[in-house]
Amino acid sequence: NSLSLGFSGGVKSTLAALTFTTLTCGLAVANAGQTQKSAEQLYHDHCQSCHGIARMGAMGPALFPENLSRLRKKKALKVIENGRMATQMPAFAKVLNQEDMAKLVEYIYTPAKETPKWTLADIKTTQIQHFDQSKLGNKPLFDADLMNLFIVVELGDHSATLLNGDTFEAITRFKTRFALHGGPKYSPDGRYVYFASRDGWISKYDIYNMKTVAEVRAGINTRNMAVSSDGKYAIVGNYLPHNVVILDAKDLTPIKVVATTDAKGVSSRVSAVYNAPPRHSFIVALKDVKEVWEIPYSDKGGVEVYKGWAHDYRKDSGEGKVEQWKVNSAFPIRRIATEDYLDDFFFDPDYIHLIGASRDSHNGQVINLDAKKKVATIEMAGMPHLGSGITWDYQGKTVFASPNIKDGRVSVIDMESWQVIKEIKTEGPGFFMRSHSNSPYAWVDVFFGPNKEKVHVIKKDTLEIVKTLAPAPGKTAAHVEFTKDGQYVLLSIWDEEGALIVYDANTLQELKRLPMKKPSGKYNVFNKINYERGTSH
Ligand code: DHE
């Protein structure tokens, strides 16, 4: 698993085994009185285990001036002192003195000696075909309802469990790459699942044969990935380099690398990439410039088919003008200018509106993707975690609810008027929220603060919390997913000695507890491939 990264200066640096090493983001014990160490040494001792060798990112993001354009040095110092909310970044105020922290700030704003690059050719050299897929059988090697399977990601030892969603028994458990992040994505038929690791590895796993079949390193510091609705393409969004990479979903051959620069040529990290099924396109959210991209991937009938679809769509929404853009295998870019940066996103169920918020402004911007313009502002307090938002019907309207990573509240928003109709008070800031169309309840965790062991159950038709669970005292309880029929709920005890807890989704009684190693997200095949509105997409 050793890997070489190319640099523009031709220098080679080996990130041997970084991808599979169990690194822990922790604080090295230091003597706060000493300031003899160089910035490089301080970085090595305190930052490298998370931010990677040569600042290229691992569990934490890459740290180069190009990636810090939105962060002033003063703010960077505060982040080192106090940690960063809703990330794994700890506070160093008690570990390092002011002088050492200032040295680190200067260091991370110093350009790299050699600009890290990762070209299409570099990506190609990493491609691995573990198995000849054409020789693998087309029938599952186990007996289970294929639509009610779960993949559970276990961060503790970088593994994943394939779980039977009827019996709640593990079918198999397998190694993943180091530090997966974001939801794994299924092929449209649910047979394959694609994982992205923070250090750029994309792995394709054949569920039927229980084998990782192909892998490729698509970036140095990756955000997430998405798979097209026709199952042909995967897109990967990167922090380093600033680009998106389009892969052939079959064997992960890289097809195209698109540098993410705005209309004026300013380069940007990618916040996240999404598949927008009704639009037959990928949406690319850029982090450092005020632009969102749409990249159509449908090659079925070219422009005319796409236009036809767009027309039907707009008939329902009554908004916007049909815009033409070429749809072909060249993956054209449709640029949508935004008024503010967008760090966090949510799409309405029809993928006409993107709701985005910047980390600094709190308010949500509602952008009509067809009309390419902002159509509303949602006034929200704190820091809504839109990416975890879900929708349901409430008093004849569709509402959208989002937890908040700064305050103990869930904001419930009317999706017609874009007004907040209720702020549900919770026992602390939350990260993930979930429901299912067949369930009367929505679940939200209290991921941060002293009440991290708690999970609230909200009744969807009254918008009231009806139950608060604390299944493992002192341990974070977070991230739920429902079975395909919405009758059972699976919750993570997010701890090295953690567990997956199964609840009856109606009586809210615990039914089973499976020991797991820091289980994070869990992903039900049916809910994911059908874009069930209670879950993340
Ligand atoms: Fe995540 C999804 C961004 C920190 C666990 N996270 C996502 C997605 C984005 C995102 C854009 C949606 C992508 C997708 O699923 O395809 N996450 C961010 C951040 O910007 C943030 C705050 C800082 C960072 O470190 O990047 C962040 N995330 C974390 C964590 O610290 C978590 C708790 C632990 C970890 O794995 O690093 C974490 N994020 C997750 C999980 C999902 C996720 C489990 C998928 C949720 C789902 O149900 O789909």
Coordinates of C-alpha atoms and ligand atoms in Angstrom, one line a residue:
N1 CA 0.0 0.0 0.0
S2 CA 2.8 2.4 -0.5
L3 CA 2.1 5.2 -2.8
S4 CA 4.1 7.9 -4.5
L5 CA 2.7 11.3 -5.1
G6 CA 4.2 13.3 -8.0
F7 CA 5.3 16.9 -7.5
S8 CA 5.6 19.6 -10.1
G9 CA 9.3 19.9 -9.4
G10 CA 9.7 16.2 -10.2
V11 CA 10.5 15.3 -6.6
K12 CA 8.9 12.1 -5.3
S13 CA 7.6 11.8 -1.8
T14 CA 6.4 8.5 -0.5
L15 CA 3.3 8.3 1.7
A16 CA 4.0 4.8 2.6
A17 CA 1.2 3.0 4.3
L18 CA -0.5 6.2 5.3
T19 CA -3.7 5.0 3.9
F20 CA -4.0 2.0 6.2
T21 CA -2.2 3.2 9.3
T22 CA -4.3 3.7 12.3
L23 CA -3.6 7.3 13.1
T24 CA -5.3 8.9 16.0
C25 CA -6.1 12.5 16.0
G26 CA -5.0 13.4 19.5
L27 CA -2.9 15.8 21.4
A28 CA 0.7 15.0 21.9
V29 CA 1.7 15.9 25.4
A30 CA 4.0 18.9 25.3
N31 CA 5.6 21.3 27.7
A32 CA 3.8 24.6 27.2
G33 CA 6.9 26.5 28.4
Q34 CA 9.2 25.3 25.6
T35 CA 9.5 27.2 22.3
Q36 CA 12.7 25.7 20.9
K37 CA 11.1 23.6 18.2
S38 CA 11.0 24.6 14.6
A39 CA 7.6 25.0 12.9
E40 CA 8.2 21.8 10.9
Q41 CA 8.9 20.0 14.2
L42 CA 5.8 21.4 15.8
Y43 CA 3.8 20.4 12.8
H44 CA 5.3 16.9 12.9
D45 CA 4.5 16.5 16.6
H46 CA 1.1 18.0 16.8
C47 CA -0.6 18.2 13.4
Q48 CA 0.8 15.6 11.1
S49 CA -1.2 12.6 12.4
C50 CA -4.4 14.3 11.2
H51 CA -3.3 16.8 8.5
G52 CA -0.9 14.4 6.8
I53 CA 2.7 14.2 5.8
A54 CA 3.8 17.4 4.0
R55 CA 0.5 19.1 5.0
M56 CA -1.3 17.1 2.3
G57 CA -4.3 16.2 4.4
A58 CA -5.5 12.9 6.0
M59 CA -8.2 12.8 8.6
G60 CA -8.0 16.6 8.6
P61 CA -7.8 18.9 5.6
A62 CA -4.7 19.7 3.6
L63 CA -3.0 22.9 5.0
F64 CA -1.6 25.1 2.2
P65 CA -2.3 28.9 1.6
E66 CA -4.3 27.9 -1.5
N67 CA -6.7 25.9 0.8
L68 CA -6.9 28.6 3.5
S69 CA -8.0 31.5 1.3
R70 CA -11.2 32.0 3.3
L71 CA -9.4 31.8 6.7
R72 CA -7.6 34.8 8.0
K73 CA -4.4 34.2 10.0
K74 CA -6.0 35.6 13.2
K75 CA -8.9 33.2 12.8
A76 CA -6.5 30.3 12.1
L77 CA -4.7 31.1 15.4
K78 CA -8.1 30.9 17.2
V79 CA -8.8 27.6 15.6
I80 CA -5.5 26.2 16.8
E81 CA -6.2 27.6 20.3
N82 CA -9.8 26.5 20.7
G83 CA -10.4 23.8 18.1
R84 CA -13.1 23.9 15.4
M85 CA -16.7 23.2 16.0
A86 CA -18.2 20.1 14.2
T87 CA -14.8 18.8 13.2
Q88 CA -12.2 16.5 14.8
M89 CA -9.9 19.5 15.4
P90 CA -9.0 19.7 19.1
A91 CA -8.0 22.8 21.1
F92 CA -4.3 23.3 21.6
A93 CA -4.4 26.2 24.1
K94 CA -3.4 24.0 27.0
V95 CA -0.7 22.1 25.0
L96 CA 1.1 24.8 23.0
N97 CA 2.1 28.3 24.0
Q98 CA 1.3 31.4 21.9
E99 CA 4.7 31.5 20.2
D100 CA 4.5 28.0 19.0
M101 CA 0.9 28.4 17.8
A102 CA 1.9 31.5 15.9
K103 CA 4.8 29.6 14.3
L104 CA 2.4 27.0 13.2
V105 CA 0.1 29.6 11.6
E106 CA 3.0 31.1 9.7
Y107 CA 4.0 27.6 8.6
I108 CA 0.6 26.6 7.2
Y109 CA 0.4 29.9 5.2
T110 CA 3.8 29.2 3.7
P111 CA 3.5 27.9 0.1
A112 CA 4.6 24.3 -0.5
K113 CA 8.1 24.0 -1.8
E114 CA 6.8 21.9 -4.6
T115 CA 3.1 22.4 -5.6
P116 CA 1.4 19.0 -5.1
K117 CA -0.1 17.8 -8.3
W118 CA -2.1 14.7 -9.1
T119 CA -2.8 14.5 -12.8
L120 CA -5.0 12.1 -14.8
A121 CA -1.9 10.1 -15.5
D122 CA -1.0 10.0 -11.8
I123 CA -4.5 8.8 -11.0
K124 CA -4.2 6.1 -13.7
T125 CA -1.0 4.7 -12.2
T126 CA -2.9 3.9 -8.9
Q127 CA -5.8 2.0 -10.5
I128 CA -6.1 -1.5 -9.2
Q129 CA -8.3 -4.3 -10.5
H130 CA -8.5 -6.7 -7.6
F131 CA -10.7 -9.1 -9.6
D132 CA -11.8 -9.5 -13.2
Q133 CA -15.4 -8.4 -12.7
S134 CA -16.6 -10.3 -15.8
K135 CA -15.6 -13.5 -14.2
L136 CA -17.5 -12.9 -11.0
G137 CA -21.0 -14.4 -10.6
N138 CA -24.2 -12.4 -10.9
K139 CA -26.0 -14.0 -8.0
P140 CA -25.4 -13.1 -4.3
L141 CA -23.3 -15.6 -2.4
F142 CA -25.7 -15.2 0.6
D143 CA -29.3 -15.4 1.3
A144 CA -31.0 -12.1 2.2
D145 CA -33.4 -9.4 1.0
L146 CA -31.0 -7.5 -1.2
M147 CA -33.0 -4.3 -0.8
N148 CA -32.8 -4.4 2.9
L149 CA -29.1 -4.7 3.3
F150 CA -27.0 -2.1 5.2
I151 CA -23.4 -1.1 4.9
V152 CA -22.2 0.1 8.3
V153 CA -18.9 2.1 8.3
E154 CA -16.8 1.4 11.3
L155 CA -14.2 4.2 11.7
G156 CA -12.6 2.5 14.7
D157 CA -10.6 0.0 12.7
H158 CA -11.3 1.2 9.2
S159 CA -13.8 -1.5 8.4
A160 CA -17.3 -1.9 7.1
T161 CA -20.0 -4.5 7.9
L162 CA -22.5 -5.8 5.5
L163 CA -25.6 -6.3 7.6
N164 CA -28.8 -8.2 6.9
G165 CA -31.6 -5.7 7.6
D166 CA -34.2 -8.4 8.4
T167 CA -32.2 -10.5 10.9
F168 CA -29.7 -7.7 12.0
E169 CA -26.9 -10.2 11.6
A170 CA -23.6 -9.4 9.9
I171 CA -23.2 -11.1 6.6
T172 CA -19.5 -10.1 6.3
R173 CA -17.0 -7.6 7.6
F174 CA -14.2 -6.2 5.5
K175 CA -11.3 -3.7 5.6
T176 CA -11.8 -0.3 4.0
R177 CA -9.3 2.4 3.2
F178 CA -8.2 4.6 6.0
A179 CA -10.6 7.3 7.2
L180 CA -13.6 7.0 5.0
H181 CA -15.8 10.1 5.0
G182 CA -19.2 10.9 3.6
G183 CA -21.8 8.3 2.7
P184 CA -20.8 5.4 0.5
K185 CA -22.8 5.5 -2.7
Y186 CA -24.6 2.5 -4.3
S187 CA -24.9 1.7 -8.0
P188 CA -28.6 2.2 -9.1
D189 CA -29.3 -1.5 -8.7
G190 CA -27.7 -1.7 -5.3
R191 CA -25.2 -4.4 -6.2
Y192 CA -22.1 -2.2 -5.9
V193 CA -21.1 0.2 -3.2
Y194 CA -18.4 2.9 -3.7
F195 CA -16.4 4.3 -0.8
A196 CA -14.3 7.5 -0.7
S197 CA -11.5 8.0 1.8
R198 CA -10.3 11.4 3.0
D199 CA -6.9 10.7 1.3
G200 CA -8.5 10.2 -2.1
W201 CA -9.0 6.4 -2.5
I202 CA -12.2 5.3 -4.2
S203 CA -13.1 1.6 -3.7
K204 CA -15.7 -0.3 -5.5
Y205 CA -17.2 -3.2 -3.5
D206 CA -19.3 -6.0 -5.1
I207 CA -21.9 -6.8 -2.5
Y208 CA -23.0 -10.0 -4.3
N209 CA -19.5 -11.4 -4.3
M210 CA -18.4 -9.7 -1.1
K211 CA -15.2 -8.4 -2.7
T212 CA -13.5 -5.1 -3.2
V213 CA -13.2 -5.3 -7.0
A214 CA -11.5 -2.1 -8.1
E215 CA -9.7 0.9 -6.5
V216 CA -8.1 4.2 -7.6
R217 CA -6.7 7.2 -5.9
A218 CA -8.6 10.1 -7.4
G219 CA -7.2 12.9 -5.2
I220 CA -4.8 13.7 -2.5
N221 CA -7.3 15.2 -0.1
T222 CA -10.9 14.2 -1.1
R223 CA -14.3 15.5 0.1
N224 CA -16.8 13.0 -1.2
M225 CA -18.1 11.2 -4.3
A226 CA -21.4 10.6 -6.1
V227 CA -22.6 8.0 -8.7
S228 CA -24.7 8.9 -11.7
S229 CA -28.3 7.6 -11.9
D230 CA -27.4 5.5 -15.0
G231 CA -24.6 3.9 -13.0
K232 CA -22.1 4.8 -15.6
Y233 CA -20.0 7.5 -13.9
A234 CA -18.7 8.4 -10.5
I235 CA -17.5 11.9 -9.7
V236 CA -15.0 12.7 -6.9
G237 CA -14.7 16.2 -5.4
N238 CA -11.3 17.2 -4.0
Y239 CA -9.7 19.8 -1.6
L240 CA -6.3 18.9 -3.1
P241 CA -5.8 19.4 -6.0
H242 CA -8.7 21.8 -6.6
N243 CA -10.6 19.6 -9.0
V244 CA -13.3 17.1 -9.7
V245 CA -12.5 13.7 -11.2
I246 CA -14.9 11.8 -13.3
L247 CA -14.4 8.0 -13.3
D248 CA -15.9 5.2 -15.3
A249 CA -18.0 3.5 -12.6
K250 CA -17.3 0.0 -14.0
D251 CA -13.6 -0.2 -13.3
L252 CA -12.8 3.3 -11.9
T253 CA -10.8 4.3 -14.9
P254 CA -10.4 8.1 -14.8
I255 CA -12.1 9.8 -17.7
K256 CA -11.7 13.4 -17.0
V257 CA -10.1 15.8 -14.5
V258 CA -11.7 19.2 -14.3
A259 CA -9.9 22.0 -12.5
T260 CA -12.3 23.9 -10.3
T261 CA -11.8 27.5 -11.2
D262 CA -14.5 30.1 -11.4
A263 CA -15.5 32.2 -14.4
K264 CA -12.6 34.6 -13.6
G265 CA -10.1 31.8 -13.2
V266 CA -9.9 31.8 -9.4
S267 CA -9.2 28.3 -8.1
S268 CA -11.4 26.7 -5.4
R269 CA -11.6 23.6 -3.2
V270 CA -14.7 21.5 -3.8
S271 CA -17.1 21.4 -0.9
A272 CA -19.0 18.4 -2.1
V273 CA -20.4 16.7 -5.2
Y274 CA -23.9 15.3 -5.6
N275 CA -26.0 13.3 -8.0
A276 CA -29.3 15.1 -9.0
P277 CA -31.3 12.2 -10.4
P278 CA -34.2 14.1 -12.1
R279 CA -31.7 16.4 -13.7
H280 CA -29.4 13.7 -15.0
S281 CA -26.5 15.7 -13.7
F282 CA -23.9 16.1 -11.0
I283 CA -24.0 19.2 -8.9
V284 CA -20.6 20.5 -7.8
A285 CA -20.4 22.9 -4.8
L286 CA -17.3 25.0 -4.7
K287 CA -15.9 26.2 -1.4
D288 CA -13.7 29.2 -2.1
V289 CA -15.6 31.0 -4.9
K290 CA -19.2 32.0 -5.2
E291 CA -20.3 29.5 -7.8
V292 CA -22.1 26.2 -8.0
W293 CA -21.7 23.9 -11.1
E294 CA -24.0 21.6 -12.8
I295 CA -22.4 18.8 -14.9
P296 CA -24.9 16.9 -17.0
Y297 CA -23.8 13.3 -17.6
S298 CA -26.7 11.9 -19.6
D299 CA -25.5 10.7 -23.0
K300 CA -28.7 9.1 -24.0
G301 CA -30.2 11.6 -26.5
G302 CA -28.0 14.7 -26.2
V303 CA -29.4 18.2 -25.9
E304 CA -32.9 17.5 -27.1
V305 CA -33.7 14.8 -24.6
Y306 CA -32.3 16.9 -21.8
K307 CA -34.3 20.0 -23.0
G308 CA -37.5 17.9 -23.1
W309 CA -37.0 16.8 -19.6
A310 CA -36.1 20.3 -18.4
H311 CA -39.3 21.6 -20.0
D312 CA -41.6 19.0 -18.2
Y313 CA -39.9 19.8 -15.0
R314 CA -40.3 23.5 -15.3
K315 CA -44.0 23.1 -16.2
D316 CA -44.5 21.8 -12.7
S317 CA -42.4 24.4 -11.0
G318 CA -43.6 27.3 -13.2
E319 CA -40.2 28.9 -12.8
G320 CA -37.2 29.7 -15.0
K321 CA -36.4 29.5 -18.6
V322 CA -35.3 26.5 -20.5
E323 CA -31.6 26.8 -20.9
Q324 CA -29.6 24.9 -23.5
W325 CA -26.4 23.4 -22.8
K326 CA -24.6 20.5 -24.5
V327 CA -25.1 17.1 -23.0
N328 CA -22.5 14.7 -24.1
S329 CA -19.6 12.7 -22.8
A330 CA -17.5 15.9 -22.6
F331 CA -19.2 16.7 -19.3
P332 CA -19.9 20.4 -20.0
I333 CA -20.0 22.8 -17.0
R334 CA -23.0 24.9 -16.3
R335 CA -22.0 27.7 -13.9
I336 CA -24.4 29.1 -11.4
A337 CA -23.2 32.3 -9.6
T338 CA -24.2 32.6 -6.0
E339 CA -24.4 35.6 -3.7
D340 CA -22.4 34.0 -0.9
Y341 CA -20.1 31.1 -0.3
L342 CA -21.9 27.8 0.2
D343 CA -20.4 25.4 2.7
D344 CA -23.4 23.2 3.4
F345 CA -26.2 22.1 1.2
F346 CA -29.6 20.6 0.8
F347 CA -31.7 19.9 -2.3
D348 CA -35.5 19.9 -2.4
P349 CA -36.9 16.5 -3.3
D350 CA -37.3 17.6 -7.0
Y351 CA -33.8 18.9 -7.3
I352 CA -35.0 22.3 -8.5
H353 CA -33.8 24.2 -5.5
L354 CA -30.5 24.1 -3.7
I355 CA -30.5 25.4 -0.2
G356 CA -27.1 26.4 0.9
A357 CA -25.5 28.2 3.8
S358 CA -22.1 29.6 4.4
R359 CA -20.4 28.9 7.7
D360 CA -20.2 32.6 8.5
S361 CA -23.6 34.0 7.5
H362 CA -25.9 31.3 9.0
N363 CA -28.8 32.2 6.7
G364 CA -29.8 29.8 4.0
Q365 CA -29.9 30.9 0.4
V366 CA -32.5 29.2 -1.8
I367 CA -31.1 28.9 -5.3
N368 CA -33.3 27.9 -8.2
L369 CA -31.0 25.7 -10.3
D370 CA -33.1 26.2 -13.5
A371 CA -33.4 29.9 -13.2
K372 CA -29.8 30.2 -11.9
K373 CA -30.7 32.7 -9.3
K374 CA -31.4 33.1 -5.6
V375 CA -35.2 33.0 -5.0
A376 CA -35.3 33.3 -1.2
T377 CA -33.3 33.7 2.0
I378 CA -34.1 31.5 5.0
E379 CA -33.3 33.3 8.3
M380 CA -31.8 30.8 10.6
A381 CA -29.9 31.2 13.8
G382 CA -26.8 29.4 14.9
M383 CA -25.2 27.2 12.3
P384 CA -27.7 24.9 10.5
H385 CA -26.4 21.6 9.3
L386 CA -28.3 21.6 6.0
G387 CA -26.5 18.6 4.7
S388 CA -28.3 16.5 7.3
G389 CA -31.7 18.0 6.5
I390 CA -34.7 15.9 5.7
T391 CA -38.3 16.6 4.5
W392 CA -41.7 15.4 5.4
D393 CA -45.4 16.5 5.0
Y394 CA -46.8 18.6 7.8
Q395 CA -50.3 20.2 7.7
G396 CA -50.5 19.9 4.0
K397 CA -47.1 21.4 3.3
T398 CA -43.7 20.0 2.7
V399 CA -41.3 21.0 5.5
F400 CA -37.6 20.7 5.7
A401 CA -35.9 20.2 9.0
S402 CA -32.2 20.7 9.9
P403 CA -30.2 20.2 13.0
N404 CA -27.8 22.9 14.2
I405 CA -24.2 22.4 14.9
K406 CA -23.9 25.5 17.1
D407 CA -27.1 25.6 19.1
G408 CA -29.5 23.1 20.6
R409 CA -32.2 23.5 18.0
V410 CA -33.8 21.8 15.0
S411 CA -35.2 24.4 12.5
V412 CA -38.3 23.3 10.7
I413 CA -38.9 25.3 7.4
D414 CA -41.9 25.6 5.2
M415 CA -40.6 24.8 1.7
E416 CA -43.1 27.1 -0.1
S417 CA -42.7 30.2 1.9
W418 CA -39.1 29.4 3.1
Q419 CA -40.1 30.6 6.5
V420 CA -38.9 28.9 9.7
I421 CA -42.1 27.6 11.2
K422 CA -40.6 26.1 14.4
E423 CA -37.4 25.9 16.3
I424 CA -37.5 22.7 18.3
K425 CA -35.3 23.1 21.4
T426 CA -32.8 20.2 21.9
E427 CA -30.3 19.4 24.6
G428 CA -27.4 20.5 22.5
P429 CA -26.1 21.0 19.0
G430 CA -26.8 18.0 16.7
F431 CA -25.2 16.6 13.5
F432 CA -27.4 14.0 11.9
M433 CA -31.2 13.8 11.4
R434 CA -33.2 11.0 9.9
S435 CA -36.7 9.7 9.3
H436 CA -38.6 7.5 6.8
S437 CA -41.8 8.1 4.9
N438 CA -43.4 5.2 6.9
S439 CA -42.4 6.5 10.3
P440 CA -44.2 9.1 12.4
Y441 CA -40.9 10.1 13.9
A442 CA -37.7 11.9 13.0
W443 CA -34.6 11.3 15.0
V444 CA -31.8 13.8 15.8
D445 CA -28.7 13.4 17.8
V446 CA -27.0 15.7 20.3
F447 CA -23.5 15.2 18.9
F448 CA -21.7 18.0 20.7
G449 CA -21.4 19.0 24.3
P450 CA -22.2 17.3 27.6
N451 CA -25.4 15.6 26.3
K452 CA -23.7 13.8 23.4
E453 CA -25.1 10.5 24.8
K454 CA -28.7 11.6 24.0
V455 CA -30.9 11.2 21.0
H456 CA -34.2 12.9 20.5
V457 CA -37.3 11.5 18.8
I458 CA -39.5 14.1 17.3
K459 CA -43.1 13.4 16.3
K460 CA -43.5 14.7 12.8
D461 CA -47.1 15.8 13.0
T462 CA -46.7 17.8 16.2
L463 CA -43.1 18.9 15.9
E464 CA -42.6 18.0 19.5
I465 CA -39.9 15.8 21.1
V466 CA -41.7 12.8 22.4
K467 CA -38.8 10.8 23.7
T468 CA -35.1 11.3 24.6
L469 CA -32.9 8.2 24.7
A470 CA -29.5 7.8 26.2
P471 CA -28.6 4.2 25.4
A472 CA -24.9 4.3 26.4
P473 CA -24.1 6.7 29.2
G474 CA -21.1 8.9 28.5
K475 CA -20.8 7.7 24.9
T476 CA -21.8 9.6 21.8
A477 CA -25.0 8.3 20.3
A478 CA -25.4 9.4 16.7
H479 CA -26.6 8.8 13.2
V480 CA -29.6 6.6 12.6
E481 CA -30.9 4.9 9.5
F482 CA -34.2 3.1 9.0
T483 CA -34.8 -0.3 7.5
K484 CA -36.4 -0.3 4.0
D485 CA -40.0 -0.5 5.4
G486 CA -39.3 2.1 8.1
Q487 CA -40.2 -0.3 10.9
Y488 CA -36.8 -0.4 12.6
V489 CA -34.1 2.1 13.4
L490 CA -30.4 1.5 13.7
L491 CA -28.4 3.9 15.9
S492 CA -24.6 4.1 16.4
I493 CA -22.8 4.3 19.7
W494 CA -19.9 6.3 18.2
D495 CA -17.1 4.8 20.4
E496 CA -14.1 2.6 19.9
E497 CA -15.9 0.1 22.0
G498 CA -19.2 1.0 20.4
A499 CA -22.3 -0.7 19.2
L500 CA -25.1 -0.6 16.7
I501 CA -28.4 -0.5 18.4
V502 CA -31.6 -1.7 16.7
Y503 CA -34.9 -0.1 17.9
D504 CA -38.5 -0.8 17.0
A505 CA -39.3 2.4 15.1
N506 CA -42.8 2.6 16.5
T507 CA -42.6 1.5 20.1
L508 CA -39.0 3.0 20.4
Q509 CA -38.0 -0.1 22.4
E510 CA -34.4 -1.4 22.0
L511 CA -34.4 -4.8 20.3
K512 CA -30.7 -5.7 19.8
R513 CA -27.2 -4.4 20.4
L514 CA -24.3 -5.4 18.1
P515 CA -20.8 -4.6 19.3
M516 CA -18.9 -2.5 16.7
K517 CA -15.7 -0.4 16.5
K518 CA -16.8 3.3 16.4
P519 CA -19.6 2.8 13.9
S520 CA -20.3 6.0 12.1
G521 CA -22.8 6.1 9.2
K522 CA -25.1 3.2 8.1
Y523 CA -26.7 3.1 4.7
N524 CA -29.7 1.0 3.7
V525 CA -29.7 -0.1 0.0
F526 CA -33.4 0.5 -0.7
N527 CA -33.6 3.9 1.0
K528 CA -30.5 5.1 -0.7
I529 CA -31.2 3.9 -4.3
N530 CA -34.8 5.2 -4.0
Y531 CA -33.7 8.5 -2.6
E532 CA -36.1 8.1 0.4
R533 CA -36.9 11.5 1.6
G534 CA -36.0 10.8 5.3
T535 CA -32.4 10.0 4.5
S536 CA -29.3 11.7 3.1
H537 CA -28.6 11.5 -0.6
Ligands
DHE1 FE1 -18.9 14.9 7.4 C1 -21.1 13.5 5.2 C2 -18.7 17.6 5.3 C3 -16.9 16.5 9.7 C4 -19.0 12.2 9.4 N1 -19.8 15.5 5.6 C5 -20.6 14.7 4.9 C6 -20.9 15.4 3.6 C7 -20.2 16.6 3.7 C8 -19.5 16.6 4.9 C9 -20.2 17.6 2.6 C10 -21.9 14.9 2.6 C11 -21.0 14.1 1.6 C12 -21.6 12.7 1.2 O1 -22.2 12.0 2.1 O2 -21.4 12.3 0.1 N2 -18.0 16.7 7.5 C13 -18.1 17.7 6.6 C14 -17.3 18.9 7.0 O3 -17.2 19.9 6.3 C15 -16.9 18.6 8.4 C16 -17.7 19.5 9.3 C17 -15.4 19.0 8.6 C18 -14.5 18.0 8.0 O4 -13.7 17.4 8.7 O5 -14.5 17.7 6.8 C19 -17.3 17.2 8.6 N3 -18.1 14.4 9.2 C20 -17.3 15.2 9.9 C21 -16.8 14.5 11.1 O6 -16.0 14.9 12.0 C22 -17.6 13.2 11.2 C23 -18.5 13.2 12.3 C24 -16.6 12.0 11.4 C25 -15.8 11.6 10.2 O7 -16.1 10.7 9.6 O8 -14.9 12.4 9.9 C26 -18.3 13.2 9.8 N4 -19.9 13.2 7.3 C27 -19.8 12.2 8.3 C28 -20.7 11.1 7.9 C29 -21.3 11.5 6.7 C30 -20.8 12.8 6.4 C31 -20.9 9.8 8.6 C32 -22.4 10.7 5.9 C33 -23.7 11.0 6.5 C34 -24.8 10.3 5.8 O9 -25.7 9.7 6.5 O10 -24.9 10.4 4.5

